[in-house]
Short mmCIF file of C-alpha atoms in Angstrom, two decimals:
data_model
loop_
_atom_site.label_atom_id
_atom_site.label_comp_id
_atom_site.label_asym_id
_atom_site.label_seq_id
_atom_site.Cartn_x
_atom_site.Cartn_y
_atom_site.Cartn_z
CA MET A 439 235.04 -34.42 13.08
CA GLN A 440 231.92 -33.65 13.90
CA VAL A 441 229.22 -36.43 15.43
CA ASP A 442 225.61 -36.19 15.86
CA ILE A 443 223.25 -38.50 17.15
CA ARG A 444 219.48 -39.05 15.31
CA LYS A 445 217.06 -41.61 15.14
CA PRO A 446 216.71 -43.14 12.01
CA SER A 447 212.94 -40.98 10.84
CA GLU A 448 215.40 -38.27 11.82
CA LEU A 449 217.74 -38.82 9.04
CA THR A 450 217.71 -36.22 6.45
CA ASP A 451 217.15 -36.85 2.84
CA ALA A 452 220.86 -36.29 1.93
CA GLU A 453 221.75 -38.92 4.91
CA ARG A 454 219.62 -41.28 3.17
CA GLY A 455 221.19 -40.97 -0.03
CA ALA A 456 224.51 -41.20 1.99
CA TRP A 457 223.77 -44.25 3.45
CA ARG A 458 222.92 -46.15 0.33
CA ALA A 459 225.52 -45.10 -1.37
CA PHE A 460 228.41 -46.28 1.43
CA LEU A 461 226.06 -49.84 0.88
CA ALA A 462 225.86 -50.16 -2.55
CA ALA A 463 229.74 -49.58 -3.52
CA GLU A 464 231.02 -52.12 -0.30
CA PRO A 465 230.77 -55.63 -0.98
CA THR A 466 231.41 -55.96 2.88
CA LEU A 467 227.71 -54.58 3.68
CA ALA A 468 225.71 -56.55 1.30
CA SER A 469 223.87 -58.32 5.04
CA PRO A 470 220.36 -56.71 4.99
CA CYS A 471 221.62 -56.45 8.93
CA PHE A 472 223.39 -53.11 7.28
CA ALA A 473 220.26 -52.20 5.07
CA LEU A 474 218.82 -48.53 6.70
CA GLU A 475 215.84 -50.25 5.81
CA PHE A 476 216.28 -52.67 8.54
CA ALA A 477 217.17 -49.63 11.17
CA GLU A 478 213.93 -48.58 10.22
CA CYS A 479 212.23 -51.42 11.05
CA CYS A 480 214.46 -51.43 15.53
CA GLU A 481 213.15 -47.88 16.23
CA GLU A 482 209.29 -49.83 14.75
CA ALA A 483 209.92 -52.10 17.97
CA ARG A 484 212.72 -50.53 20.43
CA ASP A 485 212.82 -46.72 21.25
CA ASP A 486 215.93 -46.48 21.84
CA THR A 487 217.49 -46.81 18.35
CA ARG A 488 220.08 -44.51 16.76
CA VAL A 489 222.35 -43.65 14.38
CA LEU A 490 225.50 -41.97 14.93
CA VAL A 491 226.31 -39.64 11.90
CA MET A 492 229.93 -38.68 11.61
CA ARG A 493 230.65 -35.81 9.52
CA ARG A 494 234.07 -34.78 8.76
CA GLN A 495 234.38 -31.15 7.37
CA GLY A 496 231.03 -30.66 7.13
CA VAL A 497 230.54 -34.01 4.43
CA ILE A 498 229.06 -36.96 5.88
CA SER A 499 231.52 -39.69 6.47
CA GLY A 500 229.90 -43.06 7.97
CA PHE A 501 227.48 -44.28 10.45
CA LEU A 502 227.21 -46.61 13.45
CA PRO A 503 223.39 -47.67 14.13
CA PHE A 504 222.60 -48.94 17.43
CA GLN A 505 221.01 -49.17 20.44
CA ALA A 506 220.88 -47.53 23.05
CA GLY A 507 220.46 -49.12 26.28
CA ARG A 508 218.79 -46.71 29.42
CA LEU A 509 221.50 -47.80 31.37
CA GLY A 510 223.84 -46.19 29.32
CA PHE A 511 225.53 -49.21 27.88
CA ALA A 512 225.48 -48.55 24.02
CA ARG A 513 224.65 -52.28 21.88
CA PRO A 514 224.37 -53.31 18.19
CA LEU A 515 220.98 -53.02 16.29
CA ALA A 516 218.76 -55.56 17.47
CA GLY A 517 220.73 -56.17 20.42
CA PRO A 518 221.91 -60.35 20.64
CA LEU A 519 220.12 -61.00 18.25
CA SER A 520 222.19 -58.82 15.48
CA ASP A 521 224.46 -61.07 13.22
CA VAL A 522 226.32 -59.40 12.24
CA HIS A 523 227.23 -55.35 12.76
CA GLY A 524 229.80 -52.77 12.09
CA VAL A 525 230.63 -49.33 10.57
CA ILE A 526 228.68 -47.74 7.14
CA ALA A 527 231.44 -45.48 5.94
CA PRO A 528 233.02 -45.18 2.42
CA ASN A 529 235.89 -46.91 3.53
CA PRO A 530 234.87 -49.45 6.89
CA HIS A 531 237.69 -50.52 7.08
CA GLU A 532 239.12 -47.94 8.17
CA ALA A 533 236.94 -46.37 10.14
CA ASP A 534 237.92 -45.86 13.53
CA PRO A 535 234.15 -46.84 16.08
CA ALA A 536 235.78 -47.00 19.40
CA GLY A 537 236.90 -42.94 18.57
CA TRP A 538 233.43 -41.82 16.83
CA LEU A 539 231.68 -42.91 20.16
CA ALA A 540 233.64 -42.05 22.78
CA GLN A 541 233.60 -37.88 21.01
CA ALA A 542 229.45 -39.06 21.02
CA GLY A 543 229.70 -40.05 24.34
CA ILE A 544 228.95 -42.88 24.72
CA ALA A 545 230.37 -44.80 27.02
CA VAL A 546 230.13 -48.08 26.92
CA PHE A 547 229.66 -50.03 24.18
CA ASP A 548 228.64 -54.20 23.69
CA PHE A 549 229.76 -55.89 20.57
CA HIS A 550 229.52 -59.83 19.23
CA SER A 551 229.29 -59.68 16.08
CA ALA A 552 231.38 -57.35 14.38
CA LEU A 553 233.04 -57.42 11.00
CA ALA A 554 236.84 -58.29 11.81
CA GLY A 555 237.85 -56.75 8.62
CA GLN A 556 237.02 -53.53 9.77
CA ARG A 557 239.79 -53.03 11.76
CA GLY A 558 238.11 -50.74 14.22
CA PHE A 559 236.71 -53.36 15.81
CA ALA A 560 239.72 -56.37 15.20
CA CYS A 561 242.05 -54.15 16.99
CA VAL A 562 239.68 -54.49 19.94
CA GLY A 563 241.36 -57.99 19.81
CA GLY A 564 238.13 -59.59 20.79
CA VAL A 565 237.02 -63.32 20.25
CA PRO A 566 236.61 -64.21 17.04
CA ASP A 567 233.82 -65.98 14.60
CA GLY A 568 232.43 -66.34 11.72
CA SER A 569 229.27 -65.76 9.71
CA TRP A 570 228.61 -68.99 7.88
CA VAL A 571 227.80 -68.28 3.77
CA ILE A 572 226.33 -70.03 1.28
CA ASP A 573 227.85 -68.34 -2.23
CA THR A 574 225.17 -68.79 -4.70
CA ALA A 575 226.80 -66.36 -7.04
CA ASP A 576 227.44 -68.91 -9.56
CA GLY A 577 223.95 -70.07 -9.41
CA PHE A 578 222.16 -73.23 -7.51
CA ASP A 579 223.68 -76.38 -9.13
CA ALA A 580 227.23 -74.32 -8.67
CA TRP A 581 226.97 -74.58 -5.09
CA HIS A 582 225.73 -77.72 -4.60
CA ALA A 583 228.08 -79.03 -6.94
CA ALA A 584 231.09 -77.95 -4.54
CA ARG A 585 229.79 -78.81 -1.34
CA LYS A 586 229.23 -82.39 -2.69
CA ALA A 587 232.88 -82.77 -3.52
CA VAL A 588 233.45 -81.03 -0.50
CA ASN A 589 230.93 -83.32 2.22
CA PRO A 590 229.74 -86.42 -0.27
CA LYS A 591 228.21 -87.62 2.84
CA ALA A 592 225.99 -84.43 3.50
CA MET A 593 224.61 -84.25 0.07
CA ARG A 594 223.92 -87.82 -0.51
CA ASN A 595 221.66 -87.55 3.56
CA ILE A 596 219.75 -84.39 1.93
CA ALA A 597 219.10 -86.07 -1.77
CA THR A 598 217.78 -88.96 0.27
CA ARG A 599 215.94 -87.02 2.88
CA LEU A 600 214.79 -85.26 -0.07
CA ARG A 601 213.53 -88.49 -1.81
CA ARG A 602 211.56 -88.99 1.57
CA LEU A 603 209.87 -86.09 1.50
CA GLU A 604 208.23 -86.10 -1.77
CA GLU A 605 206.75 -89.72 -1.08
CA VAL A 606 205.15 -88.64 2.55
CA GLU A 607 201.68 -88.68 1.04
CA GLY A 608 200.15 -85.81 0.46
CA GLY A 609 202.59 -84.30 -1.04
CA TYR A 610 204.68 -81.43 -0.02
CA SER A 611 205.07 -77.85 -0.99
CA PHE A 612 207.77 -74.83 -0.13
CA VAL A 613 206.77 -71.03 -0.45
CA MET A 614 209.76 -68.59 -0.53
CA ALA A 615 207.29 -65.61 0.61
CA ASP A 616 204.63 -67.22 2.65
CA TYR A 617 202.76 -64.26 4.80
CA ARG A 618 199.50 -65.70 6.24
CA PRO A 619 199.98 -65.21 9.77
CA GLU A 620 199.29 -68.44 10.29
CA VAL A 621 203.07 -69.08 9.22
CA PHE A 622 204.31 -66.66 10.95
CA ALA A 623 202.26 -67.90 14.36
CA ALA A 624 203.51 -71.38 13.75
CA MET A 625 207.49 -69.78 13.71
CA VAL A 626 206.78 -68.25 17.13
CA ARG A 627 205.17 -71.73 18.59
CA LEU A 628 207.77 -74.09 17.36
CA LYS A 629 210.68 -71.37 18.43
CA ARG A 630 209.28 -71.80 22.02
CA ASP A 631 208.55 -75.51 22.13
CA GLN A 632 212.00 -74.79 21.42
CA TYR A 633 213.20 -72.60 23.75
CA ARG A 634 211.85 -75.34 26.60
CA ARG A 635 213.03 -77.99 25.18
CA THR A 636 216.59 -77.28 25.19
CA GLY A 637 216.25 -74.45 28.65
CA VAL A 638 217.40 -70.93 26.15
CA PHE A 639 216.83 -67.70 26.86
CA ASP A 640 213.30 -67.43 25.20
CA VAL A 641 213.94 -64.39 23.31
CA PHE A 642 209.58 -63.90 22.38
CA SER A 643 209.91 -63.24 25.80
CA VAL A 644 210.54 -59.92 25.39
CA GLY A 645 208.00 -58.40 23.79
CA TRP A 646 210.24 -56.18 21.26
CA THR A 647 211.71 -59.59 19.01
CA GLY A 648 208.03 -59.81 17.81
CA ARG A 649 207.12 -56.03 16.87
CA LEU A 650 210.75 -56.18 15.50
CA LEU A 651 210.05 -59.65 12.75
CA GLN A 652 206.65 -58.08 12.49
CA ALA A 653 208.15 -55.02 11.15
CA ILE A 654 210.81 -56.02 8.79
CA LEU A 655 208.42 -58.49 7.24
CA LYS A 656 206.18 -55.78 6.70
CA ARG A 657 208.88 -54.20 4.27
CA GLN A 658 209.62 -54.60 0.55
CA SER A 659 211.38 -53.33 -1.45
CA ASP A 660 213.94 -53.04 -4.25
CA HIS A 661 216.62 -52.37 -1.77
CA PHE A 662 215.06 -54.76 1.37
CA SER A 663 212.71 -57.54 2.10
CA GLY A 664 211.40 -59.23 5.24
CA VAL A 665 211.66 -63.25 4.19
CA CYS A 666 209.24 -65.61 5.76
CA SER A 667 209.20 -69.08 4.43
CA SER A 668 207.37 -72.21 5.19
CA LEU A 669 207.45 -76.26 4.03
CA CYS A 670 204.27 -77.44 4.09
CA VAL A 671 203.22 -81.42 4.17
CA GLY A 672 199.76 -81.77 3.29
CA ASP A 673 198.35 -78.67 4.80
CA GLU A 674 200.64 -78.72 7.69
CA ILE A 675 203.17 -76.96 7.83
CA VAL A 676 206.46 -78.60 8.90
CA ALA A 677 209.11 -76.25 8.89
CA VAL A 678 209.53 -72.53 8.67
CA HIS A 679 211.94 -69.47 8.19
CA VAL A 680 211.91 -65.84 9.04
CA GLY A 681 214.34 -63.64 8.05
CA MET A 682 215.68 -61.04 5.80
CA ALA A 683 217.10 -59.51 2.39
CA SER A 684 219.10 -57.20 0.62
CA ASP A 685 219.77 -57.25 -2.82
CA ARG A 686 222.41 -58.80 -2.82
CA LEU A 687 222.09 -61.47 -0.07
CA CYS A 688 219.46 -63.35 2.12
CA HIS A 689 219.63 -63.76 5.97
CA TYR A 690 218.97 -66.72 7.31
CA TRP A 691 217.62 -65.09 11.46
CA PHE A 692 214.60 -67.63 12.72
CA PRO A 693 214.14 -71.54 11.67
CA ALA A 694 211.51 -73.75 13.37
CA TYR A 695 209.91 -76.89 12.21
CA GLU A 696 207.89 -79.81 13.60
CA ALA A 697 210.31 -82.12 16.19
CA ASP A 698 207.85 -85.20 15.05
CA HIS A 699 209.09 -84.69 11.27
CA SER A 700 212.84 -84.49 12.30
CA ARG A 701 213.28 -88.21 10.75
CA LEU A 702 212.77 -85.78 7.66
CA SER A 703 215.43 -82.53 8.74
CA PRO A 704 212.24 -80.91 7.92
CA GLY A 705 214.41 -77.47 8.44
CA VAL A 706 217.56 -78.44 6.53
CA LEU A 707 215.19 -79.65 3.38
CA LEU A 708 213.80 -75.69 3.60
CA LEU A 709 216.90 -74.40 3.93
CA VAL A 710 218.02 -76.23 0.88
CA GLU A 711 214.96 -74.76 -0.43
CA MET A 712 215.25 -71.74 -0.25
CA VAL A 713 219.03 -71.68 -1.22
CA ARG A 714 217.68 -72.77 -4.81
CA THR A 715 215.51 -69.51 -5.10
CA ALA A 716 217.92 -67.33 -3.64
CA ALA A 717 219.99 -67.81 -6.68
CA ALA A 718 216.91 -68.43 -9.38
CA MET A 719 216.37 -65.01 -7.75
CA GLY A 720 219.59 -63.67 -8.39
CA HIS A 721 220.44 -63.05 -5.23
CA LEU A 722 224.80 -63.69 -4.07
CA GLY A 723 224.40 -66.09 -1.34
CA VAL A 724 222.51 -67.18 1.88
CA GLU A 725 224.02 -65.76 5.06
CA LEU A 726 222.99 -68.13 7.89
CA GLY A 727 225.00 -66.25 10.60
CA PRO A 728 227.61 -67.67 13.12
CA GLY A 729 227.26 -70.71 15.48
CA ASP A 730 229.03 -73.91 15.55
CA TYR A 731 226.25 -75.90 13.62
CA ALA A 732 226.61 -79.18 11.85
CA PHE A 733 224.16 -77.96 8.83
CA LYS A 734 226.39 -74.50 8.43
CA LYS A 735 229.74 -76.42 8.65
CA ASP A 736 228.16 -78.67 6.01
CA LEU A 737 226.16 -76.46 3.81
CA ALA A 738 227.96 -73.40 4.07
CA SER A 739 230.97 -71.96 1.57
CA SER A 740 232.82 -70.02 3.44
CA GLN A 741 233.18 -67.72 6.65
CA THR A 742 233.06 -63.48 7.20
CA GLY A 743 235.35 -63.20 9.95
CA LEU A 744 233.49 -61.73 12.84
CA VAL A 745 234.81 -60.54 16.15
CA SER A 746 233.47 -59.69 19.55
CA GLY A 747 234.33 -57.10 22.62
CA ARG A 748 234.14 -53.89 24.25
CA PHE A 749 234.53 -50.54 23.84
CA THR A 750 234.57 -47.93 27.29
CA THR A 751 235.57 -44.64 28.03
CA ASN A 752 237.51 -43.54 31.01
CA SER A 753 234.42 -42.87 32.48
CA LEU A 754 233.27 -43.94 35.68
CA ARG A 755 230.85 -46.19 33.78
CA GLY A 756 233.52 -47.03 31.58
CA ARG A 757 236.05 -47.36 34.42
CA LEU A 758 233.07 -49.67 36.56
CA VAL A 759 232.84 -52.01 33.84
CA ARG A 760 237.14 -52.89 32.61
CA SER A 761 236.84 -53.35 37.09
CA SER A 762 234.56 -56.15 36.39
CA GLU A 763 236.33 -57.85 33.09
CA GLY A 764 239.18 -57.73 34.80
CA PHE A 765 238.22 -59.26 38.38
CA ALA A 766 236.55 -61.81 36.21
CA GLU A 767 239.44 -62.64 33.94
CA ALA A 768 241.53 -62.81 37.28
CA CYS A 769 239.21 -65.27 38.59
CA SER A 770 239.64 -67.34 35.17
CA LYS A 771 243.75 -67.97 36.03
CA ALA A 772 243.60 -68.52 39.38
CA PRO A 773 244.48 -71.85 40.65
CA VAL A 774 240.72 -72.60 41.64
CA GLY A 775 239.78 -74.73 38.98
CA ALA A 776 236.01 -74.80 37.34
CA VAL A 777 234.49 -72.11 39.90
CA GLY A 778 237.37 -69.24 38.15
CA VAL A 779 234.98 -69.49 35.21
CA LEU A 780 231.59 -68.42 36.75
CA PRO A 781 231.63 -64.75 36.84
CA ALA A 782 233.07 -64.51 33.00
CA LYS A 783 230.30 -66.97 32.28
CA GLY A 784 227.84 -64.42 34.83
CA LEU A 785 228.81 -61.13 33.44
CA ARG A 786 227.91 -62.58 29.43
CA LYS A 787 224.47 -64.02 30.60
CA LEU A 788 223.74 -60.75 31.67
CA GLY A 789 224.84 -58.56 29.07
CA ARG A 790 222.82 -60.81 27.16
CA LEU A 791 219.97 -60.14 29.26
CA THR A 792 219.71 -56.81 29.89
CA GLY A 793 220.42 -56.31 26.46
CA PHE A 794 217.01 -58.40 25.57
CA MET A 795 215.87 -56.12 28.42
CA ALA A 796 217.44 -53.12 26.35
CA LEU A 797 218.36 -51.74 29.78
#
């Protein structure tokens, strides 16, 4: 085996062709999170973006894109913002990402939303999760009928809110691809307001988040496109979404809405209109990512299994990380009450913050 590490922009034509071929042949890699263009956008936003290229007997056998933090902690593309990640290969279920990383000399690789179907990640035995997916393969009406049969109350509520929206003075409009600068600016403003209200870390406080989304929105091709959608009442923007799409899946990523219009649930209505449009465009689904949110449970058709964990080598850095993990686990099992979970919570918070700071 041979392992090389390069920036996405340094990949050869043969490597780029292999990447696209692997995606086209593997249904589980339909998410735009696996697209070569997404890796290129990450490189525009962060100079620590790298791709591990694996060869077996000289033949390209797989890729693993990642962020190479300054302190030696590698993370998936887009760090904490990544909703889905994994190995890109002809048979990704059998790949050995831990072995690839060790051969490349990468001591620590933290992952939080790796495809559970890829055994190399699932065997770590980390925390299970799932990415919610709205199935539009048979069209919008088929999805709507299926969800109505499973959760009629939720779909009735959506229909009621849509009627209220139609009755609002000035009318409403939905645009799937709305690239006006003021629409993107509205999303950032609304999202930052939400972070302040809820006390959640403001992801736009680090410059690379905005640079990444701007780079994504500039990409428009047959394989990948940035998506900025708006819902307006009259001339007022009441809900915005910024995400991306492959030729198979639309990825729902950064939604935001005006709190003053919350009784209309504009964010949910924008998502429903996105689903309608994505189905009409031939997308197989809308990927909502992980998260224990009621609207995702109400609207999603299924979940794609994800897993969180960490690969470490027997290097000094790897041993230190394992020692800190062991200490946190021991504290959580100690008979000291709620105090025992503090070290583990602290490590998770530290890991997330260092991920945003590209450390």
